[in-house]
Each structure stands twice: as structure tokens, then as C-alpha cells.
């Protein structure tokens, strides 16, 4: 039997001179759908600034109250993060559950988190969001009990302090556990640096097709790996950072990292909580900015992703653009142009062109050379066969002659062993 969906009215304040309001409301509708909430109405207000006490003006509150009754809605979703007093005042005026954009995104993250690290990060973010809002979120607390001093303090107020302390203790415990996981991740990163394996990060707006692109690359270059990542056509399908090794036919390899998708007004609690995961982005050698070219708002998505990268201090890392879902547009694909590739991860077309662009960016420190390795240094022949692209091998009286393409660092390290 299908679960009955909650009905909601979405409310947005359009501050004058702020573009993209209509788009952010459409996105709010999609976020609600991802949370299994049915949007049955919308209320907008144009103002020069948000009303500090209630988020919207008194006239609009009456209009909203009428809309709630007409549409039989049980929840109101606001397009911005509300202060504790705004939640409290709106709940009091409307006698209805009030949630904001932040808690909506936090709920989606909580539902989708699979790994222990993602679950911890989401819980920390939710608790940090709740802490200043305990009063607004706990309207059932009574504050009876008069007189001065702590002994006569109302039971509700004491309960509030206990709740606050419990939450603070829980946040501390979670952060301590997270630190251990982060330390492990940093150790893995150091090891990668030591092995000189280039790291490439897929970044982009949520649902742009990053995981589909990663799977297409794994299927093409590592078909035996069976390490596909989860893919679904919905917001925030992927919350875990997945890292896969991609081995190219010419013995070059790199690590490909899939990250959580970005969204406009990504709550700062989440950016803070997911910082350790998103550090993968800041540590990358190259970013592949995946864009859903079929989405009419793709330019807005690019801006949001660039802004988020700036917050993560990853805006100076070299970047190439993968215009995904080209099969849903009139645009010719696969097509390689400067630092842009038009492709379709779904149809697995354009992956070779993307790989060619990746090569140009991260394999610049390679050189073509011809070397003769003495027979007593046979281990070097094995090393270059594994770590370089050997074009030809000839056995001569003095040793093994190799024509190859290898890293400059490898050539420099072993040059004294060559004839």
C-alpha cells in the first residue's frame, strides 16, 4: 500500500534585485518531492528585506492561512533558513508545522547516507541546526513555575537545558568519531601522493550525472572491476565519496573520485559537516565539472558549483567541462572543443574524448625515450613494463632495448642504470 504523502505549501521571499528566485522555488519543489512531500500550493512575496519576526508580512500570513485550509496542507516549507523565533512565530500564527530549506536538505541527506562517515556527518549537521532552535521545535514545553531562583524554574525550562546539554555532548562524541575517520582518509591521501597517482574529481550540480559518468569510465577501462557506484535520477542520490582506480591501455592510471552533488543555498551546516569528504575536491590534480546540458538552468548550476568550489578553496585547480546528457539536446556529440567535451554517459559516448582531455592535463610529465637496460638489471624491465607504455622490446648482446613513454621522474631516477 502506497504511503500517503504530506501536503505542503511552499513559501518564498523574493528580495528585489536578487535574480533566480523562480528557479530556487522550482528547486524547493524538487527538494520537497525528494523528501516524499507533495507540494499543493505556492505563496511568494516581493520585498526589499525579509520580515525579521515572521519571515513574511502579516497580510501574507492571512493569505497563507487561507491557502493551508483550502488545500488541506499540513506543512509549510520556506525557501530560506529560518531563525528560531521565525519558526516559533509562524507555528503560532498558522497552527501548522513549519520547516525551511535547510532542514529539507538535511532530511534528504539523512535518508540517503549509507556509510558510517556520511551518517555521522549528517547527524552532526542536523544537531548543529537544532541546537539554537530547541525552543521553536519544542512548543510542548511548559514554562509554569514562578518565583525567583533555580528551584522554582519551570519544568520545561529545565528540560530545555537538559536537551541542550545532551545535544552538545552528542555533537562532541560524533565529532571525535569523525576525526578518526578523517585521519584515516588523510593517511590514504598521503599514500596516493607518495605513489604519484594523479587524482581527478568529478564535481557538479546534484543529478548532473557524475556517478553515471564514473560508471561509464569504469566499464570502459576496468570492466572486470565490478565496482559500479549507485546511480538514480534524483537529487543527492550519491552522498558517499567513491574512489576508483582507472587503468588506461597504455599503463597510465589515475584515481577518479565521485563527490556529493552541489545545490544552491547548500546549508552551511552541511558544507561544514561534509568538509572532510569534500577535501577530496581541494586535494585533486584536476576537476571534471559535470554539467547537465539538457537542463534549461544549466548555466545557473555552473555558477552554483563554482561558488561552492570557491568556499572549499578548490577554485584554482585546473578544470575541464563534461557536458553530459547531450543525447537529450540538439547538440552534436561526442565533441571535443578546447576544455569542453559534449558526451552522454548514459549512451557511453564521448568517454574516449574525455579521456583524451584528461591525458593532456595530467600526463604532461611524460617523455618518449629509448633505453638499454643491462641483463643484470632485469627488475627495471619488469618495472617499466608495468609503469610505462613500452612501444617495442629488442634483446641485444648488452641488454634489453626498450622504446617507451615513461614518467620524467622515473627516467631521472634510473638513468644511471641504463647503458
Short mmCIF file of C-alpha atoms in Angstrom, two decimals:
data_model
loop_
_atom_site.label_atom_id
_atom_site.label_comp_id
_atom_site.label_asym_id
_atom_site.label_seq_id
_atom_site.Cartn_x
_atom_site.Cartn_y
_atom_site.Cartn_z
CA UNK A 1 0.00 0.00 0.00
CA UNK A 2 1.42 3.39 -1.02
CA UNK A 3 2.30 5.74 1.80
CA UNK A 4 0.16 8.90 1.97
CA UNK A 5 2.27 11.93 1.19
CA UNK A 6 2.26 15.02 3.36
CA UNK A 7 0.80 18.05 1.59
CA UNK A 8 2.79 21.27 1.69
CA UNK A 9 2.61 24.92 0.69
CA UNK A 10 5.97 26.37 -0.35
CA UNK A 11 6.68 29.99 0.61
CA UNK A 12 9.38 32.24 -0.82
CA UNK A 13 10.50 35.79 -0.24
CA UNK A 14 11.66 37.45 -3.45
CA UNK A 15 14.13 40.13 -2.38
CA UNK A 16 14.28 42.75 -5.10
CA UNK A 17 17.38 42.73 -7.32
CA UNK A 18 18.02 39.07 -6.41
CA UNK A 19 17.91 37.01 -9.64
CA UNK A 20 16.99 33.33 -9.98
CA UNK A 21 14.11 33.46 -7.48
CA UNK A 22 11.77 31.46 -9.74
CA UNK A 23 14.45 28.81 -10.19
CA UNK A 24 15.13 28.49 -6.45
CA UNK A 25 11.37 27.95 -5.85
CA UNK A 26 11.27 25.26 -8.55
CA UNK A 27 14.25 23.62 -6.88
CA UNK A 28 12.48 23.80 -3.49
CA UNK A 29 9.58 21.90 -5.09
CA UNK A 30 12.05 19.22 -6.29
CA UNK A 31 13.65 19.01 -2.83
CA UNK A 32 10.19 18.51 -1.30
CA UNK A 33 9.46 15.74 -3.84
CA UNK A 34 12.77 14.08 -2.90
CA UNK A 35 11.50 14.14 0.71
CA UNK A 36 8.22 12.45 -0.37
CA UNK A 37 6.18 15.65 0.23
CA UNK A 38 3.52 16.75 -2.26
CA UNK A 39 3.52 20.49 -3.00
CA UNK A 40 -0.10 21.64 -3.36
CA UNK A 41 0.40 25.41 -3.40
CA UNK A 42 2.89 28.28 -3.55
CA UNK A 43 3.00 31.73 -1.98
CA UNK A 44 5.52 34.44 -2.95
CA UNK A 45 6.17 37.88 -1.53
CA UNK A 46 8.25 40.63 -3.13
CA UNK A 47 10.04 42.74 -0.51
CA UNK A 48 13.23 44.72 -0.02
CA UNK A 49 14.14 42.62 3.04
CA UNK A 50 12.88 39.58 4.97
CA UNK A 51 10.46 40.36 7.85
CA UNK A 52 12.61 39.57 10.94
CA UNK A 53 9.75 38.34 13.16
CA UNK A 54 7.71 36.12 10.79
CA UNK A 55 9.75 35.85 7.52
CA UNK A 56 6.67 37.17 5.62
CA UNK A 57 4.31 40.12 6.29
CA UNK A 58 1.03 39.91 8.25
CA UNK A 59 -1.14 40.19 5.10
CA UNK A 60 0.68 37.25 3.55
CA UNK A 61 0.30 35.22 6.77
CA UNK A 62 -3.51 35.57 6.48
CA UNK A 63 -3.33 34.60 2.80
CA UNK A 64 -1.16 31.61 3.69
CA UNK A 65 -3.56 30.52 6.46
CA UNK A 66 -6.43 30.54 3.96
CA UNK A 67 -4.34 28.58 1.42
CA UNK A 68 -3.49 25.93 4.05
CA UNK A 69 -7.21 25.40 4.78
CA UNK A 70 -8.21 25.38 1.09
CA UNK A 71 -5.55 22.88 0.02
CA UNK A 72 -5.73 20.77 3.20
CA UNK A 73 -1.97 21.19 3.73
CA UNK A 74 -0.23 20.04 6.91
CA UNK A 75 3.18 21.65 6.43
CA UNK A 76 4.66 24.96 5.22
CA UNK A 77 8.13 24.92 3.62
CA UNK A 78 10.06 28.21 3.50
CA UNK A 79 12.69 28.83 0.83
CA UNK A 80 15.31 30.24 3.26
CA UNK A 81 16.82 29.15 6.57
CA UNK A 82 14.55 30.45 9.33
CA UNK A 83 15.64 31.77 12.70
CA UNK A 84 14.30 30.05 15.88
CA UNK A 85 11.91 32.98 16.54
CA UNK A 86 10.58 32.93 12.94
CA UNK A 87 9.75 29.20 13.26
CA UNK A 88 8.07 29.81 16.63
CA UNK A 89 6.05 32.82 15.44
CA UNK A 90 4.92 31.19 12.20
CA UNK A 91 3.86 27.99 14.02
CA UNK A 92 1.92 30.10 16.49
CA UNK A 93 0.19 32.17 13.76
CA UNK A 94 -0.61 29.27 11.43
CA UNK A 95 -1.04 26.31 13.84
CA UNK A 96 0.86 24.25 11.28
CA UNK A 97 4.25 22.52 11.00
CA UNK A 98 6.91 24.91 9.63
CA UNK A 99 10.13 23.70 8.02
CA UNK A 100 12.76 25.51 5.98
CA UNK A 101 15.01 24.71 3.04
CA UNK A 102 17.89 23.68 5.32
CA UNK A 103 16.00 21.02 7.28
CA UNK A 104 14.57 19.70 3.99
CA UNK A 105 18.08 19.15 2.58
CA UNK A 106 19.27 17.71 5.91
CA UNK A 107 16.36 15.22 5.84
CA UNK A 108 17.26 14.10 2.31
CA UNK A 109 20.91 13.65 3.35
CA UNK A 110 19.85 11.70 6.46
CA UNK A 111 17.73 9.33 4.34
CA UNK A 112 20.44 8.77 1.71
CA UNK A 113 23.55 8.45 3.91
CA UNK A 114 24.90 4.88 3.65
CA UNK A 115 28.44 4.82 5.05
CA UNK A 116 29.26 5.42 8.70
CA UNK A 117 31.13 8.64 7.82
CA UNK A 118 28.22 10.12 5.85
CA UNK A 119 25.77 9.19 8.63
CA UNK A 120 27.96 10.86 11.26
CA UNK A 121 28.38 13.99 9.14
CA UNK A 122 24.64 14.32 8.56
CA UNK A 123 23.81 13.78 12.24
CA UNK A 124 26.32 16.45 13.29
CA UNK A 125 24.79 18.88 10.79
CA UNK A 126 21.23 18.14 11.98
CA UNK A 127 22.16 18.57 15.64
CA UNK A 128 24.01 21.84 14.96
CA UNK A 129 20.91 23.07 13.14
CA UNK A 130 18.60 22.00 16.01
CA UNK A 131 20.64 23.42 18.87
CA UNK A 132 19.60 27.09 18.61
CA UNK A 133 16.05 26.07 17.58
CA UNK A 134 15.12 23.88 20.55
CA UNK A 135 12.53 26.40 21.77
CA UNK A 136 10.88 26.69 18.37
CA UNK A 137 10.96 22.95 17.81
CA UNK A 138 9.59 22.09 21.26
CA UNK A 139 6.39 24.08 21.60
CA UNK A 140 5.08 21.42 24.01
CA UNK A 141 7.46 22.61 26.74
CA UNK A 142 5.62 24.27 29.60
CA UNK A 143 7.17 27.20 31.44
CA UNK A 144 4.96 27.25 34.52
CA UNK A 145 6.50 27.72 37.90
CA UNK A 146 7.01 31.21 39.19
CA UNK A 147 9.26 32.80 41.84
CA UNK A 148 12.96 33.51 41.74
CA UNK A 149 15.92 31.17 41.74
CA UNK A 150 16.67 27.88 40.05
CA UNK A 151 14.49 25.75 42.35
CA UNK A 152 11.29 27.29 41.07
CA UNK A 153 12.27 27.24 37.41
CA UNK A 154 9.59 25.71 35.16
CA UNK A 155 9.95 22.05 34.28
CA UNK A 156 10.04 22.93 30.59
CA UNK A 157 13.00 25.22 31.01
CA UNK A 158 14.94 22.58 32.94
CA UNK A 159 14.08 20.03 30.22
CA UNK A 160 15.32 22.50 27.62
CA UNK A 161 18.70 22.82 29.36
CA UNK A 162 18.99 19.04 29.62
CA UNK A 163 18.17 18.68 25.91
CA UNK A 164 20.75 21.30 25.03
CA UNK A 165 23.42 19.58 27.10
CA UNK A 166 22.58 16.16 25.61
CA UNK A 167 22.86 17.56 22.08
CA UNK A 168 26.17 19.29 22.83
CA UNK A 169 27.57 16.06 24.33
CA UNK A 170 26.33 14.05 21.34
CA UNK A 171 27.95 16.51 18.88
CA UNK A 172 31.27 16.22 20.75
CA UNK A 173 31.12 12.39 20.68
CA UNK A 174 30.24 12.31 16.96
CA UNK A 175 32.97 14.77 16.05
CA UNK A 176 35.50 12.69 17.95
CA UNK A 177 34.49 9.58 15.95
CA UNK A 178 34.56 11.60 12.71
CA UNK A 179 38.10 12.81 13.43
CA UNK A 180 39.33 9.20 13.48
CA UNK A 181 37.69 8.53 10.09
CA UNK A 182 39.13 11.79 8.69
CA UNK A 183 42.62 10.83 9.93
CA UNK A 184 42.28 7.50 8.08
CA UNK A 185 41.21 9.32 4.90
CA UNK A 186 44.21 11.67 5.17
CA UNK A 187 46.56 8.69 5.52
CA UNK A 188 45.08 7.23 2.32
CA UNK A 189 45.59 10.59 0.58
CA UNK A 190 49.24 10.76 1.65
CA UNK A 191 49.78 7.26 0.29
CA UNK A 192 48.33 8.29 -3.07
CA UNK A 193 50.63 11.32 -3.20
CA UNK A 194 53.58 9.05 -2.38
CA UNK A 195 52.62 6.71 -5.23
CA UNK A 196 52.38 9.71 -7.57
CA UNK A 197 48.92 8.65 -8.74
CA UNK A 198 47.02 11.64 -10.17
CA UNK A 199 43.66 12.31 -8.51
CA UNK A 200 40.73 13.53 -10.60
CA UNK A 201 37.47 14.69 -9.01
CA UNK A 202 34.03 14.73 -10.56
CA UNK A 203 32.18 17.81 -9.34
CA UNK A 204 28.91 19.42 -10.32
CA UNK A 205 25.31 20.10 -9.50
CA UNK A 206 23.26 17.30 -7.97
CA UNK A 207 21.75 14.93 -10.56
CA UNK A 208 24.11 16.12 -13.35
CA UNK A 209 25.24 12.52 -13.96
CA UNK A 210 28.59 12.32 -12.13
CA UNK A 211 28.04 8.74 -10.92
CA UNK A 212 26.81 7.64 -14.37
CA UNK A 213 29.97 9.11 -15.92
CA UNK A 214 32.15 7.35 -13.36
CA UNK A 215 30.43 4.03 -14.11
CA UNK A 216 30.87 4.54 -17.86
CA UNK A 217 34.63 5.08 -17.37
CA UNK A 218 34.98 2.03 -15.10
CA UNK A 219 33.07 -0.10 -17.61
CA UNK A 220 35.30 1.03 -20.49
CA UNK A 221 38.70 0.77 -18.79
CA UNK A 222 38.20 -1.63 -15.85
CA UNK A 223 35.34 -3.92 -16.99
CA UNK A 224 36.48 -6.69 -14.64
CA UNK A 225 36.45 -4.44 -11.56
CA UNK A 226 32.69 -4.78 -10.77
CA UNK A 227 32.91 -1.58 -8.77
CA UNK A 228 29.96 0.40 -10.12
CA UNK A 229 28.65 3.24 -7.95
CA UNK A 230 24.97 3.85 -7.13
CA UNK A 231 23.03 5.78 -9.78
CA UNK A 232 19.46 7.13 -9.70
CA UNK A 233 17.68 10.03 -11.36
CA UNK A 234 17.07 12.05 -8.19
CA UNK A 235 18.60 14.82 -6.12
CA UNK A 236 21.52 13.75 -3.89
CA UNK A 237 21.50 10.09 -4.97
CA UNK A 238 25.20 9.95 -4.03
CA UNK A 239 26.41 11.16 -0.64
CA UNK A 240 29.44 8.93 -0.30
CA UNK A 241 32.78 9.83 -1.80
CA UNK A 242 33.67 6.90 -4.05
CA UNK A 243 37.24 6.49 -5.31
CA UNK A 244 38.03 4.15 -8.20
CA UNK A 245 41.30 3.36 -9.96
CA UNK A 246 41.14 3.82 -13.75
CA UNK A 247 43.81 1.92 -15.72
CA UNK A 248 44.30 3.16 -19.28
CA UNK A 249 45.53 0.80 -22.04
CA UNK A 250 48.99 2.45 -22.16
CA UNK A 251 49.79 1.63 -18.49
CA UNK A 252 48.87 5.11 -17.27
CA UNK A 253 46.42 5.24 -14.40
CA UNK A 254 44.60 7.77 -12.24
CA UNK A 255 42.16 7.80 -9.34
CA UNK A 256 38.66 9.02 -10.15
CA UNK A 257 36.63 10.43 -7.26
CA UNK A 258 32.85 10.89 -7.24
CA UNK A 259 31.60 13.52 -4.77
CA UNK A 260 28.31 14.72 -3.30
CA UNK A 261 26.42 16.99 -5.70
CA UNK A 262 26.03 20.69 -5.01
CA UNK A 263 22.79 22.67 -4.79
CA UNK A 264 22.03 26.38 -4.46
CA UNK A 265 22.00 27.60 -0.84
CA UNK A 266 23.64 24.37 0.35
CA UNK A 267 23.25 24.74 4.15
CA UNK A 268 26.46 25.88 5.80
CA UNK A 269 25.92 23.16 8.45
CA UNK A 270 26.30 20.61 5.67
CA UNK A 271 29.27 22.24 3.98
CA UNK A 272 30.92 22.29 7.43
CA UNK A 273 29.96 18.69 8.26
CA UNK A 274 30.96 17.36 4.82
CA UNK A 275 34.17 19.37 4.67
CA UNK A 276 36.31 16.28 5.34
CA UNK A 277 34.61 14.46 2.45
CA UNK A 278 34.79 17.49 0.19
CA UNK A 279 38.50 17.90 0.96
CA UNK A 280 38.94 15.26 -1.75
CA UNK A 281 37.98 18.06 -4.16
CA UNK A 282 40.52 20.54 -2.77
CA UNK A 283 43.30 17.91 -2.99
CA UNK A 284 42.61 16.92 -6.62
CA UNK A 285 45.02 17.42 -9.52
CA UNK A 286 42.16 18.03 -11.95
CA UNK A 287 38.40 18.68 -11.65
CA UNK A 288 35.86 17.40 -14.16
CA UNK A 289 32.89 19.75 -13.91
CA UNK A 290 29.92 17.62 -14.98
CA UNK A 291 27.05 19.70 -16.38
CA UNK A 292 23.54 18.53 -17.27
CA UNK A 293 23.44 20.36 -20.61
CA UNK A 294 19.81 19.25 -21.13
CA UNK A 295 18.64 21.24 -18.09
CA UNK A 296 17.45 24.74 -19.12
CA UNK A 297 19.05 26.12 -15.92
CA UNK A 298 22.48 24.60 -16.57
CA UNK A 299 24.25 28.00 -16.52
CA UNK A 300 22.84 28.65 -13.04
CA UNK A 301 24.07 25.19 -11.99
CA UNK A 302 27.58 26.03 -13.24
CA UNK A 303 27.55 29.27 -11.17
CA UNK A 304 26.40 27.43 -8.02
CA UNK A 305 29.12 24.78 -8.44
CA UNK A 306 31.80 27.45 -8.98
CA UNK A 307 30.63 29.31 -5.86
CA UNK A 308 30.76 26.11 -3.78
CA UNK A 309 34.27 25.33 -5.11
CA UNK A 310 35.33 28.82 -4.01
CA UNK A 311 34.04 28.11 -0.47
CA UNK A 312 36.06 24.86 -0.49
CA UNK A 313 39.14 26.77 -1.79
CA UNK A 314 39.22 24.50 -4.82
CA UNK A 315 38.58 27.19 -7.42
CA UNK A 316 42.24 27.32 -8.53
CA UNK A 317 42.50 23.67 -9.51
CA UNK A 318 42.59 23.08 -13.30
CA UNK A 319 39.10 22.21 -14.59
CA UNK A 320 37.59 20.64 -17.68
CA UNK A 321 33.87 20.59 -18.51
CA UNK A 322 31.89 17.46 -19.36
CA UNK A 323 28.58 18.50 -20.90
CA UNK A 324 26.58 15.38 -20.08
CA UNK A 325 23.13 14.28 -21.36
CA UNK A 326 23.93 15.73 -24.81
CA UNK A 327 21.70 12.97 -26.23
CA UNK A 328 18.69 14.89 -24.82
CA UNK A 329 19.64 18.04 -26.76
CA UNK A 330 20.12 19.07 -30.39
CA UNK A 331 23.86 19.48 -29.78
CA UNK A 332 26.32 17.35 -31.76
CA UNK A 333 28.18 14.76 -29.66
CA UNK A 334 30.66 13.30 -28.94
CA UNK A 335 32.55 16.53 -29.50
CA UNK A 336 35.83 17.80 -28.07
CA UNK A 337 36.42 21.55 -28.10
CA UNK A 338 39.16 23.28 -26.03
CA UNK A 339 38.46 22.21 -22.42
CA UNK A 340 34.86 21.13 -23.15
CA UNK A 341 33.53 17.69 -24.06
CA UNK A 342 29.95 17.05 -25.18
CA UNK A 343 29.04 13.50 -24.23
CA UNK A 344 26.39 11.10 -23.00
CA UNK A 345 27.32 8.93 -20.01
CA UNK A 346 24.04 7.03 -20.43
CA UNK A 347 24.94 6.03 -24.00
CA UNK A 348 28.65 5.73 -23.13
CA UNK A 349 29.55 8.09 -26.00
CA UNK A 350 32.28 10.70 -25.58
CA UNK A 351 34.19 8.81 -22.87
CA UNK A 352 37.30 8.40 -25.10
CA UNK A 353 37.21 12.12 -25.94
CA UNK A 354 37.02 12.97 -22.23
CA UNK A 355 39.93 10.60 -21.54
CA UNK A 356 41.97 12.35 -24.25
CA UNK A 357 41.39 15.68 -22.50
CA UNK A 358 42.34 14.15 -19.13
CA UNK A 359 45.58 12.83 -20.65
CA UNK A 360 46.52 16.29 -21.97
CA UNK A 361 46.07 17.78 -18.49
CA UNK A 362 47.56 15.24 -16.11
CA UNK A 363 50.13 13.31 -18.12
CA UNK A 364 52.33 16.24 -19.12
CA UNK A 365 55.33 14.96 -17.17
CA UNK A 366 55.89 12.03 -19.55
CA UNK A 367 58.65 11.65 -22.13
CA UNK A 368 59.38 9.43 -25.13
CA UNK A 369 62.80 7.73 -24.91
CA UNK A 370 64.89 4.74 -25.94
CA UNK A 371 66.96 2.94 -23.30
CA UNK A 372 69.12 -0.18 -22.98
CA UNK A 373 68.86 -1.99 -19.65
CA UNK A 374 71.71 -4.44 -18.72
CA UNK A 375 70.50 -8.01 -18.23
CA UNK A 376 71.54 -7.96 -14.56
CA UNK A 377 69.01 -5.09 -14.05
CA UNK A 378 66.09 -7.28 -15.20
CA UNK A 379 63.87 -5.86 -12.46
CA UNK A 380 63.89 -2.50 -14.31
CA UNK A 381 62.49 -4.15 -17.45
CA UNK A 382 59.64 -5.51 -15.30
CA UNK A 383 59.17 -2.08 -13.68
CA UNK A 384 58.90 -0.22 -17.00
CA UNK A 385 56.61 -2.86 -18.46
CA UNK A 386 54.25 -2.21 -15.55
CA UNK A 387 54.62 1.58 -15.13
CA UNK A 388 55.35 2.83 -18.65
CA UNK A 389 53.99 2.44 -22.15
CA UNK A 390 56.52 0.20 -23.93
CA UNK A 391 56.33 0.55 -27.74
CA UNK A 392 58.94 -2.12 -28.58
CA UNK A 393 61.39 -4.54 -26.91
CA UNK A 394 64.61 -5.85 -28.50
CA UNK A 395 67.21 -8.16 -26.95
CA UNK A 396 70.79 -7.15 -27.74
CA UNK A 397 74.19 -8.51 -26.59
CA UNK A 398 74.49 -5.79 -23.90
CA UNK A 399 70.92 -5.82 -22.62
CA UNK A 400 67.25 -5.16 -23.36
CA UNK A 401 66.49 -2.19 -25.62
CA UNK A 402 63.12 -0.52 -24.87
CA UNK A 403 61.36 2.20 -26.83
CA UNK A 404 58.87 3.67 -24.43
CA UNK A 405 56.93 6.57 -22.95
CA UNK A 406 57.56 6.96 -19.24
CA UNK A 407 57.42 9.48 -16.42
CA UNK A 408 60.27 12.01 -16.44
CA UNK A 409 60.76 11.25 -12.71
CA UNK A 410 61.21 7.50 -13.45
CA UNK A 411 63.73 8.24 -16.20
CA UNK A 412 65.72 10.56 -13.91
CA UNK A 413 65.62 8.07 -11.02
CA UNK A 414 67.02 5.13 -13.03
CA UNK A 415 69.13 6.84 -15.71
CA UNK A 416 72.42 5.76 -14.07
CA UNK A 417 71.35 2.10 -14.52
CA UNK A 418 70.92 2.45 -18.32
CA UNK A 419 73.69 1.80 -20.85
#
